[in-house]
Coordinates of C-alpha atoms in Angstrom, one line a residue:
Chain Z
M187 CA -109.9 -69.7 34.3
L188 CA -107.8 -67.6 32.0
E189 CA -110.7 -67.1 29.7
Y190 CA -112.6 -65.3 32.5
L191 CA -109.5 -63.4 33.8
G192 CA -108.9 -61.6 30.6
P193 CA -112.3 -60.0 30.4
I194 CA -112.5 -59.2 34.1
S195 CA -109.2 -57.6 34.3
E196 CA -110.2 -55.1 31.7
G197 CA -112.2 -53.6 34.5
I198 CA -109.0 -52.8 36.5
A199 CA -108.4 -49.6 34.7
A200 CA -111.8 -48.3 35.6
T201 CA -111.7 -49.3 39.2
V202 CA -108.1 -48.0 39.7
T203 CA -108.7 -44.6 37.9
I204 CA -112.0 -44.0 39.7
T205 CA -110.4 -44.7 43.0
A206 CA -107.3 -42.6 42.3
L207 CA -109.3 -39.6 40.8
A208 CA -111.7 -39.7 43.7
F209 CA -109.0 -39.9 46.3
V210 CA -107.1 -37.0 44.8
L211 CA -110.3 -35.0 44.4
G212 CA -111.2 -35.7 48.0
S213 CA -107.7 -35.0 49.3
I214 CA -107.9 -31.6 47.7
L215 CA -111.5 -30.7 48.5
G216 CA -111.0 -32.0 52.0
L217 CA -108.7 -29.1 52.8
P218 CA -111.2 -26.2 52.3
L219 CA -113.8 -28.3 54.0
L220 CA -111.4 -28.8 57.0
A221 CA -110.7 -25.0 57.0
A222 CA -114.4 -24.3 56.9
S223 CA -115.2 -26.7 59.7
R224 CA -112.7 -24.7 61.9
S225 CA -113.8 -21.3 60.8
P226 CA -114.4 -18.7 63.5
W227 CA -117.8 -17.8 61.9
L228 CA -120.5 -20.1 63.2
P229 CA -122.6 -20.3 60.0
V230 CA -119.6 -21.4 57.9
R231 CA -118.7 -23.9 60.6
A232 CA -122.2 -25.3 60.9
L233 CA -122.5 -25.6 57.1
A234 CA -119.2 -27.5 56.8
R235 CA -120.2 -29.8 59.7
F236 CA -123.5 -30.4 58.1
L237 CA -121.9 -31.3 54.7
I238 CA -119.4 -33.7 56.3
D239 CA -122.0 -35.5 58.2
L240 CA -124.4 -35.6 55.3
L241 CA -121.8 -37.0 52.9
R242 CA -120.8 -39.7 55.3
A243 CA -124.3 -40.6 56.5
V244 CA -125.8 -41.4 53.1
P245 CA -124.7 -44.7 51.5
P246 CA -122.4 -44.2 48.4
I247 CA -124.9 -46.1 46.2
V248 CA -127.6 -43.6 47.1
W249 CA -125.4 -40.6 46.2
L250 CA -124.6 -42.3 42.9
F251 CA -128.3 -42.8 42.1
I252 CA -128.9 -39.1 43.0
L253 CA -126.2 -37.9 40.8
F254 CA -126.7 -40.3 37.9
F255 CA -130.5 -41.0 37.8
G256 CA -131.5 -37.8 39.4
L257 CA -129.4 -34.7 38.5
A258 CA -127.7 -36.1 35.5
Q259 CA -131.0 -37.2 33.8
S260 CA -132.8 -34.0 34.5
L261 CA -130.4 -31.1 34.8
V262 CA -127.0 -31.7 33.3
S263 CA -125.9 -34.5 31.0
L264 CA -123.4 -36.6 33.1
D265 CA -122.0 -39.9 32.0
A266 CA -121.7 -42.8 34.5
Y267 CA -117.9 -42.5 34.8
P268 CA -117.6 -38.8 35.7
A269 CA -120.7 -39.2 37.9
A270 CA -118.8 -41.9 39.7
V271 CA -115.6 -39.8 40.1
I272 CA -117.6 -36.7 41.3
G273 CA -119.7 -38.8 43.7
F274 CA -116.9 -40.6 45.3
G275 CA -114.7 -37.4 45.2
C276 CA -117.2 -35.6 47.4
I277 CA -117.6 -38.5 49.7
S278 CA -113.8 -38.7 49.9
A279 CA -113.6 -35.0 50.7
A280 CA -115.7 -35.5 53.9
Y281 CA -113.7 -38.5 55.1
M282 CA -110.4 -36.7 54.3
A283 CA -111.6 -33.5 56.1
E284 CA -112.1 -35.7 59.2
I285 CA -108.8 -37.5 58.8
Y286 CA -107.0 -34.1 58.4
R287 CA -108.8 -32.9 61.5
A288 CA -107.6 -35.9 63.6
G289 CA -104.1 -35.1 62.4
L290 CA -104.3 -31.5 63.6
L291 CA -105.8 -32.4 66.9
A292 CA -103.0 -34.9 67.5
V293 CA -100.5 -32.2 67.6
R294 CA -100.1 -30.5 71.0
R295 CA -101.7 -27.0 71.1
Q296 CA -98.5 -25.7 72.6
Q297 CA -96.7 -26.3 69.3
W298 CA -98.8 -23.6 67.8
E299 CA -97.8 -21.3 70.7
A300 CA -94.1 -22.2 70.5
G301 CA -94.2 -21.2 66.8
A302 CA -96.2 -18.1 67.4
A303 CA -93.8 -17.0 70.2
L304 CA -90.9 -17.3 67.7
G305 CA -92.8 -14.8 65.5
L306 CA -93.9 -17.3 62.8
N307 CA -97.4 -16.6 61.4
R308 CA -100.1 -19.2 61.4
L309 CA -99.4 -20.4 57.9
Q310 CA -95.7 -20.8 58.6
V311 CA -96.5 -22.7 61.7
L312 CA -98.9 -25.0 59.9
R313 CA -96.4 -25.6 57.1
T314 CA -93.3 -26.0 59.1
I315 CA -94.3 -27.3 62.5
V316 CA -97.8 -28.6 62.9
G317 CA -98.4 -30.0 59.3
P318 CA -95.3 -32.2 59.2
Q319 CA -96.3 -33.7 62.7
A320 CA -99.9 -34.1 61.7
I321 CA -99.0 -36.0 58.5
R322 CA -98.0 -38.9 60.8
V323 CA -101.5 -39.4 61.8
V324 CA -103.0 -38.5 58.5
I325 CA -101.2 -41.1 56.5
P326 CA -102.5 -44.3 58.2
G327 CA -106.0 -42.9 58.2
A328 CA -105.8 -41.8 54.5
A329 CA -104.5 -45.3 53.5
T330 CA -107.3 -47.0 55.3
W331 CA -109.8 -44.7 53.5
A332 CA -108.1 -45.3 50.1
I333 CA -108.4 -49.1 50.6
A334 CA -112.0 -48.7 51.6
L335 CA -112.6 -46.5 48.6
L336 CA -111.2 -49.0 46.3
K337 CA -113.7 -51.6 47.4
E338 CA -116.5 -49.1 47.6
T339 CA -116.1 -48.1 44.0
A340 CA -117.6 -51.7 43.1
V341 CA -121.1 -50.0 43.4
V342 CA -120.4 -48.0 40.3
S343 CA -121.2 -51.2 38.4
V344 CA -124.9 -50.5 39.1
I345 CA -124.8 -47.3 37.0
G346 CA -123.0 -49.1 34.2
V347 CA -119.4 -48.2 34.6
S348 CA -117.3 -51.2 33.3
D349 CA -115.2 -51.8 36.4
V350 CA -114.0 -55.1 37.7
T351 CA -117.3 -55.9 39.5
F352 CA -119.4 -54.9 36.4
L353 CA -117.4 -57.1 34.1
A354 CA -117.4 -60.0 36.6
T355 CA -121.2 -59.7 36.8
S356 CA -121.7 -59.7 33.0
E357 CA -119.1 -62.5 32.6
S358 CA -120.9 -64.7 35.2
Q359 CA -124.3 -64.0 33.6
R360 CA -122.9 -65.0 30.2
S361 CA -121.1 -68.2 31.3
G362 CA -123.1 -69.2 34.5
D363 CA -119.8 -69.9 36.3
G364 CA -120.5 -67.4 39.2
L365 CA -118.3 -68.8 42.0
L366 CA -115.0 -69.0 40.1
I367 CA -115.6 -65.6 38.4
F368 CA -116.3 -63.8 41.7
L369 CA -113.4 -65.5 43.4
L370 CA -111.2 -64.1 40.6
A371 CA -112.7 -60.6 41.1
G372 CA -112.0 -60.8 44.8
G373 CA -108.4 -61.8 44.1
I374 CA -108.0 -58.8 41.8
Y375 CA -109.3 -56.5 44.5
I376 CA -106.8 -58.0 47.0
L377 CA -103.9 -57.6 44.5
M378 CA -104.9 -53.9 44.0
S379 CA -105.2 -53.0 47.7
L380 CA -102.0 -54.8 48.8
P381 CA -99.6 -52.2 47.3
L382 CA -101.6 -49.5 49.0
A383 CA -101.4 -51.2 52.4
L384 CA -97.6 -51.8 51.9
V385 CA -96.9 -48.3 50.8
A386 CA -98.8 -47.0 53.8
R387 CA -96.9 -49.1 56.3
W388 CA -93.6 -48.3 54.8
T389 CA -94.3 -44.5 54.8
D390 CA -95.5 -44.8 58.4
A391 CA -92.5 -46.7 59.6
R392 CA -90.2 -44.1 57.9
L393 CA -92.1 -41.2 59.5
H394 CA -92.0 -42.7 62.9
R395 CA -88.2 -43.0 62.6
A396 CA -87.9 -39.4 61.4
V397 CA -90.5 -37.9 63.8
A398 CA -89.8 -39.5 67.1
L399 CA -92.5 -37.9 69.1
Chain G
M110 CA -65.4 -19.6 70.5
P111 CA -67.9 -17.0 71.4
D112 CA -67.9 -16.3 75.1
R113 CA -71.4 -14.6 75.2
L114 CA -75.0 -15.8 74.7
V115 CA -76.1 -12.2 73.9
P116 CA -74.2 -10.4 71.2
M117 CA -72.3 -7.4 72.6
E118 CA -72.5 -5.3 69.4
P119 CA -73.7 -5.7 65.8
E120 CA -72.0 -8.7 64.2
P121 CA -70.8 -8.3 60.7
D122 CA -72.3 -11.6 59.6
T123 CA -75.9 -10.9 60.7
G124 CA -76.5 -8.2 58.2
A125 CA -80.2 -9.3 57.9
V126 CA -81.0 -8.0 61.3
P127 CA -82.6 -4.6 61.3
A128 CA -80.3 -1.8 62.3
G129 CA -80.4 -0.8 65.9
R130 CA -81.6 -4.0 67.2
D131 CA -78.2 -5.3 68.3
Q132 CA -77.2 -2.6 70.5
R133 CA -77.4 -3.6 74.1
P134 CA -80.0 -1.5 75.9
A135 CA -78.5 1.2 78.1
G136 CA -79.3 0.7 81.9
G137 CA -82.2 2.7 83.3
R138 CA -84.1 2.5 80.0
E139 CA -87.6 1.2 80.3
M140 CA -87.9 -2.2 78.6
V141 CA -91.3 -3.5 79.7
R142 CA -94.4 -1.6 80.8
L143 CA -97.6 -3.3 81.5
E144 CA -100.6 -1.0 82.2
G145 CA -103.9 -2.3 83.6
V146 CA -103.5 -5.8 82.0
S147 CA -106.5 -8.0 82.7
K148 CA -107.4 -11.4 81.4
E149 CA -110.2 -13.7 81.9
L150 CA -109.9 -17.5 81.3
G151 CA -112.8 -19.8 81.3
G152 CA -115.1 -17.5 83.4
H153 CA -112.3 -16.9 85.9
Q154 CA -110.4 -13.6 86.3
A155 CA -106.9 -15.0 85.8
V156 CA -105.1 -11.6 85.7
R157 CA -106.6 -8.5 87.4
D158 CA -105.5 -5.0 86.4
V159 CA -101.7 -5.6 86.5
S160 CA -99.4 -2.7 86.0
L161 CA -95.6 -3.4 86.1
T162 CA -92.4 -1.9 84.7
L163 CA -89.0 -3.5 84.1
E164 CA -85.8 -1.6 83.1
A165 CA -83.5 -2.9 80.4
G166 CA -81.0 -5.4 81.7
K167 CA -83.0 -6.3 84.9
V168 CA -84.4 -9.6 86.0
M169 CA -87.8 -9.9 87.4
S170 CA -89.1 -13.0 89.1
I171 CA -92.8 -13.7 89.4
I172 CA -93.7 -16.0 92.3
G173 CA -96.8 -17.0 94.1
P174 CA -99.1 -19.9 94.7
S175 CA -100.4 -21.9 91.7
G176 CA -103.4 -20.5 90.1
A177 CA -102.3 -17.0 90.9
G178 CA -102.1 -16.0 87.2
K179 CA -98.4 -15.9 86.9
S180 CA -98.1 -17.9 83.7
T181 CA -101.1 -16.1 82.2
L182 CA -99.6 -12.7 83.0
L183 CA -96.3 -13.9 81.2
R184 CA -98.3 -15.1 78.3
C185 CA -100.1 -11.7 78.1
V186 CA -96.7 -10.0 77.5
N187 CA -96.3 -11.5 74.1
F188 CA -100.0 -11.9 73.5
L189 CA -100.0 -15.7 73.4
A190 CA -102.9 -15.1 75.8
P191 CA -104.3 -11.8 74.4
P192 CA -105.3 -9.6 77.4
D193 CA -108.9 -8.4 77.5
S194 CA -107.8 -4.9 78.4
G195 CA -104.7 -2.9 79.2
S196 CA -101.6 -2.3 77.2
V197 CA -98.3 -3.9 76.8
F198 CA -95.2 -2.0 76.0
V199 CA -91.9 -3.7 75.1
D200 CA -88.8 -1.9 73.9
G201 CA -90.5 0.8 71.9
V202 CA -93.5 -1.1 70.7
E203 CA -96.8 -0.6 72.5
V204 CA -99.8 -3.0 71.8
C205 CA -103.2 -2.1 73.3
A206 CA -105.4 -5.0 74.1
D207 CA -108.9 -5.1 72.6
R208 CA -110.9 -8.3 72.2
R209 CA -113.8 -6.8 70.2
P210 CA -113.8 -8.2 66.7
G211 CA -112.3 -5.8 64.2
L212 CA -110.5 -3.9 67.0
E213 CA -108.0 -6.6 67.9
P214 CA -104.3 -5.8 67.6
R215 CA -103.2 -6.2 64.0
A216 CA -101.0 -9.3 63.1
S217 CA -98.2 -6.9 62.1
E218 CA -98.3 -5.3 65.6
L219 CA -98.0 -8.7 67.3
A220 CA -95.2 -9.6 64.9
E221 CA -93.3 -6.5 66.0
L222 CA -93.9 -7.2 69.6
R223 CA -92.9 -10.9 69.4
R224 CA -89.8 -10.0 67.4
R225 CA -88.5 -8.4 70.6
V226 CA -89.6 -11.1 73.0
G227 CA -88.2 -14.6 73.4
M228 CA -90.1 -17.3 75.3
V229 CA -89.1 -20.5 77.1
F230 CA -91.9 -22.9 78.1
Q231 CA -92.4 -25.2 81.0
N232 CA -92.5 -28.2 78.6
F233 CA -89.7 -27.0 76.3
E234 CA -92.0 -27.3 73.3
L235 CA -89.1 -28.2 70.9
F236 CA -90.3 -29.2 67.4
P237 CA -90.0 -33.0 67.6
H238 CA -89.8 -33.7 63.8
L239 CA -86.8 -31.4 63.4
S240 CA -83.1 -31.8 64.5
V241 CA -81.8 -29.6 67.4
L242 CA -79.9 -27.5 64.8
R243 CA -83.0 -27.0 62.7
N244 CA -85.1 -26.1 65.8
V245 CA -82.7 -23.3 66.3
T246 CA -82.3 -22.1 62.6
L247 CA -86.0 -22.4 61.6
A248 CA -87.3 -19.1 62.8
Q249 CA -84.1 -17.2 62.0
E250 CA -84.7 -18.1 58.4
R251 CA -88.5 -17.6 58.4
V252 CA -88.7 -14.6 60.6
L253 CA -85.4 -12.7 60.3
K254 CA -84.8 -13.9 56.8
R255 CA -81.2 -14.9 57.6
D256 CA -79.7 -17.3 55.0
R257 CA -79.1 -20.9 56.0
A258 CA -75.3 -20.4 56.6
D259 CA -75.7 -17.5 58.9
A260 CA -78.5 -19.2 60.8
E261 CA -76.5 -22.3 61.3
R262 CA -73.4 -20.3 62.4
R263 CA -75.5 -18.5 65.0
A264 CA -77.2 -21.7 66.1
R265 CA -73.9 -23.6 66.6
E266 CA -72.4 -20.6 68.6
L267 CA -75.5 -20.7 70.9
L268 CA -75.6 -24.5 71.2
E269 CA -71.9 -24.4 72.1
R270 CA -72.6 -21.8 74.8
V271 CA -75.4 -23.8 76.3
G272 CA -73.1 -26.8 76.3
L273 CA -74.8 -28.8 73.5
A274 CA -72.5 -28.4 70.5
D275 CA -72.4 -32.2 70.0
K276 CA -76.2 -32.4 70.0
A277 CA -76.7 -30.3 66.9
D278 CA -77.8 -33.3 64.8
A279 CA -79.7 -35.1 67.4
F280 CA -83.5 -35.1 67.6
P281 CA -85.2 -33.6 70.6
A282 CA -86.4 -37.0 71.8
Q283 CA -82.7 -38.1 72.0
C284 CA -81.9 -35.3 74.5
S285 CA -82.6 -35.2 78.2
G286 CA -85.2 -32.8 79.6
G287 CA -82.3 -30.4 80.8
Q288 CA -80.8 -30.6 77.3
Q289 CA -84.1 -29.9 75.6
Q290 CA -84.7 -26.8 77.7
R291 CA -81.2 -25.5 76.9
V292 CA -81.9 -26.0 73.3
A293 CA -85.2 -24.1 73.8
I294 CA -83.2 -21.2 75.3
A295 CA -80.8 -21.2 72.3
R296 CA -83.8 -21.3 69.9
A297 CA -85.3 -18.2 71.5
L298 CA -81.9 -16.3 71.8
A299 CA -81.1 -17.0 68.1
L300 CA -83.7 -14.3 67.3
D301 CA -81.8 -11.7 69.2
P302 CA -84.7 -10.9 71.6
H303 CA -84.5 -7.9 73.9
L304 CA -86.6 -9.5 76.5
M305 CA -86.8 -13.2 77.5
L306 CA -89.9 -14.7 79.2
F307 CA -89.4 -18.0 81.2
D308 CA -92.5 -19.9 82.1
E309 CA -91.5 -22.2 84.9
P310 CA -88.5 -23.4 82.9
T311 CA -87.4 -26.0 85.5
S312 CA -90.8 -27.2 86.8
A313 CA -90.7 -30.3 84.5
L314 CA -87.1 -31.2 85.3
D315 CA -85.6 -33.1 88.2
P316 CA -83.3 -30.9 90.4
E317 CA -80.1 -31.9 88.8
L318 CA -81.3 -31.2 85.2
G319 CA -83.0 -28.1 86.4
A320 CA -79.6 -26.8 87.7
E321 CA -78.1 -27.0 84.1
V322 CA -80.9 -24.8 83.0
L323 CA -80.6 -22.4 85.9
S324 CA -76.9 -22.0 85.3
V325 CA -77.6 -20.9 81.6
M326 CA -80.2 -18.5 82.8
R327 CA -77.7 -17.1 85.4
L328 CA -75.2 -16.6 82.6
L329 CA -77.8 -14.8 80.5
A330 CA -78.7 -12.5 83.4
E331 CA -75.0 -11.7 84.0
E332 CA -74.8 -10.7 80.4
G333 CA -77.5 -8.1 80.9
M334 CA -80.5 -9.8 79.2
T335 CA -83.8 -8.4 80.4
M336 CA -85.7 -11.3 81.8
M337 CA -89.2 -12.1 83.3
I338 CA -89.2 -15.5 85.0
V339 CA -92.2 -17.3 86.5
T340 CA -90.6 -19.7 88.9
H341 CA -90.9 -21.8 92.0
E342 CA -87.0 -21.8 92.5
M343 CA -87.0 -19.4 95.4
H344 CA -83.2 -19.5 95.9
F345 CA -82.5 -18.8 92.3
A346 CA -85.1 -15.9 92.3
E347 CA -83.5 -14.5 95.4
Q348 CA -80.0 -14.6 94.0
V349 CA -80.6 -13.6 90.5
S350 CA -83.6 -11.2 90.4
D351 CA -83.4 -7.4 90.6
S352 CA -87.0 -7.4 91.6
V353 CA -89.6 -10.0 92.8
V354 CA -93.3 -9.8 92.1
V355 CA -95.7 -11.8 94.3
M356 CA -99.0 -12.6 92.6
H357 CA -102.2 -13.8 94.3
E358 CA -105.5 -14.3 92.8
G359 CA -104.6 -12.6 89.5
A360 CA -103.3 -9.5 91.1
V361 CA -99.8 -8.2 92.2
L362 CA -99.7 -8.6 96.0
E363 CA -96.4 -7.0 96.5
E364 CA -93.3 -6.1 94.5
G365 CA -89.8 -5.2 95.5
P366 CA -86.2 -6.1 95.7
P367 CA -85.6 -9.8 96.7
E368 CA -84.0 -8.9 100.0
V369 CA -87.2 -7.1 101.0
V370 CA -89.7 -9.5 99.6
F371 CA -88.0 -12.6 100.9
K372 CA -86.9 -11.3 104.3
R373 CA -89.4 -8.7 105.2
P374 CA -92.5 -9.2 103.2
V375 CA -95.3 -6.7 103.8
H376 CA -98.3 -9.0 103.3
E377 CA -99.4 -11.8 105.5
R378 CA -100.3 -13.8 102.5
T379 CA -96.7 -13.5 101.1
R380 CA -95.4 -14.6 104.5
R381 CA -97.6 -17.7 104.5
F382 CA -96.6 -18.6 100.8
L383 CA -92.9 -18.0 101.5
N384 CA -93.1 -20.1 104.8
A385 CA -94.8 -22.9 102.9
V386 CA -92.3 -23.0 100.1
L387 CA -89.1 -22.2 101.9
D388 CA -89.5 -24.4 105.0
R389 CA -89.3 -27.7 103.2

């Protein structure tokens, strides 16, 4: 068993870094996407909504093929790893924009008014009043997405990134012991997602105590 | 212990407050003037061409059946509900309404206006993620640029005056509705407004808790705060107000001193409304 575990676990680095980079990229890009989807100008709003829906509607594996086999081979040279990060980063941006939006909508409209009546500008209200309350709703949603993303990244193996799934596939082809190897790979995914789930629950519990709504 | 909610004269430790804002307005000076204020909400004319004036230190109650546009009118005063037309003058600042893109009042104009106006909401609208003390200090620091120590000193003074000194470190959810509303009053007063707007401040409270809030408002009125109050508390309106405005279908139906409006109303519609709310 250990002779399989060694080679497979070398893929953990790729799985974890692609997940982390894509999640961070998505968390950042999700903000302008959210702002655009709430813009007072209809064309901007429509474009943002279209992007969000498009990114979520097409399966990640198709996006990866478009990026890696389509764009990367014809227009710019792009390795499999950056293609995976960029692809999943953009998909994450769409999901995170929606998660942020749900957070904002969960805060009563009147909280904006109370802030405005005190003379705070919109950015100050967002930063000090609405944002901290929205975080409570954002964190469980973001954690769910992070865990889903961790598993979704398995498809990067088809464009040749040496992640857990890629190495498990090649190991099983080499040895022919598919069942044990993929059970081990599954175990590794569980071990990677558990800390995420625990951190999310812990943060959520703390915020619930601090923000008694 | 401070014995007033409203500072009498400039306090040495609130140096961050712009000069001239702390002097109590002299009686007879015009504090509020609404001219031709109209506001449509959801295809319905909520406020129709309302013009009103209120002198410094006076208390105006706005009464009338629900849906008459009372709350919307109040929200027009600080542009939480930007009027479609008309102008709002408060304490030397005049803002003209215009909803056309590019011609709307500038953010700086609204900031100037809101600096002079405090507001208390029906559902308190305290910030649930912040302690009571932080609720009262936040805007002092961000809007008036007071430092933390000055803001906390002012907040604790006001909390003591509304009877909640011991709740400073509690969170809003740990306070009763009446306590939350008194915190909300302290939060608004902390910015030294020259006009206070009250939007049905006791409607979400049972009568006993409402009484706590009314007694704080009575105190405030006695100290000379200029107040506009949307209320269904007719006895309070009768006792505390200098003038009573009756609204119906977005317009001012009649206006006058409480002894006239309550005892000898001119309009049949006012009589019917008063009969309905007083004979209960």
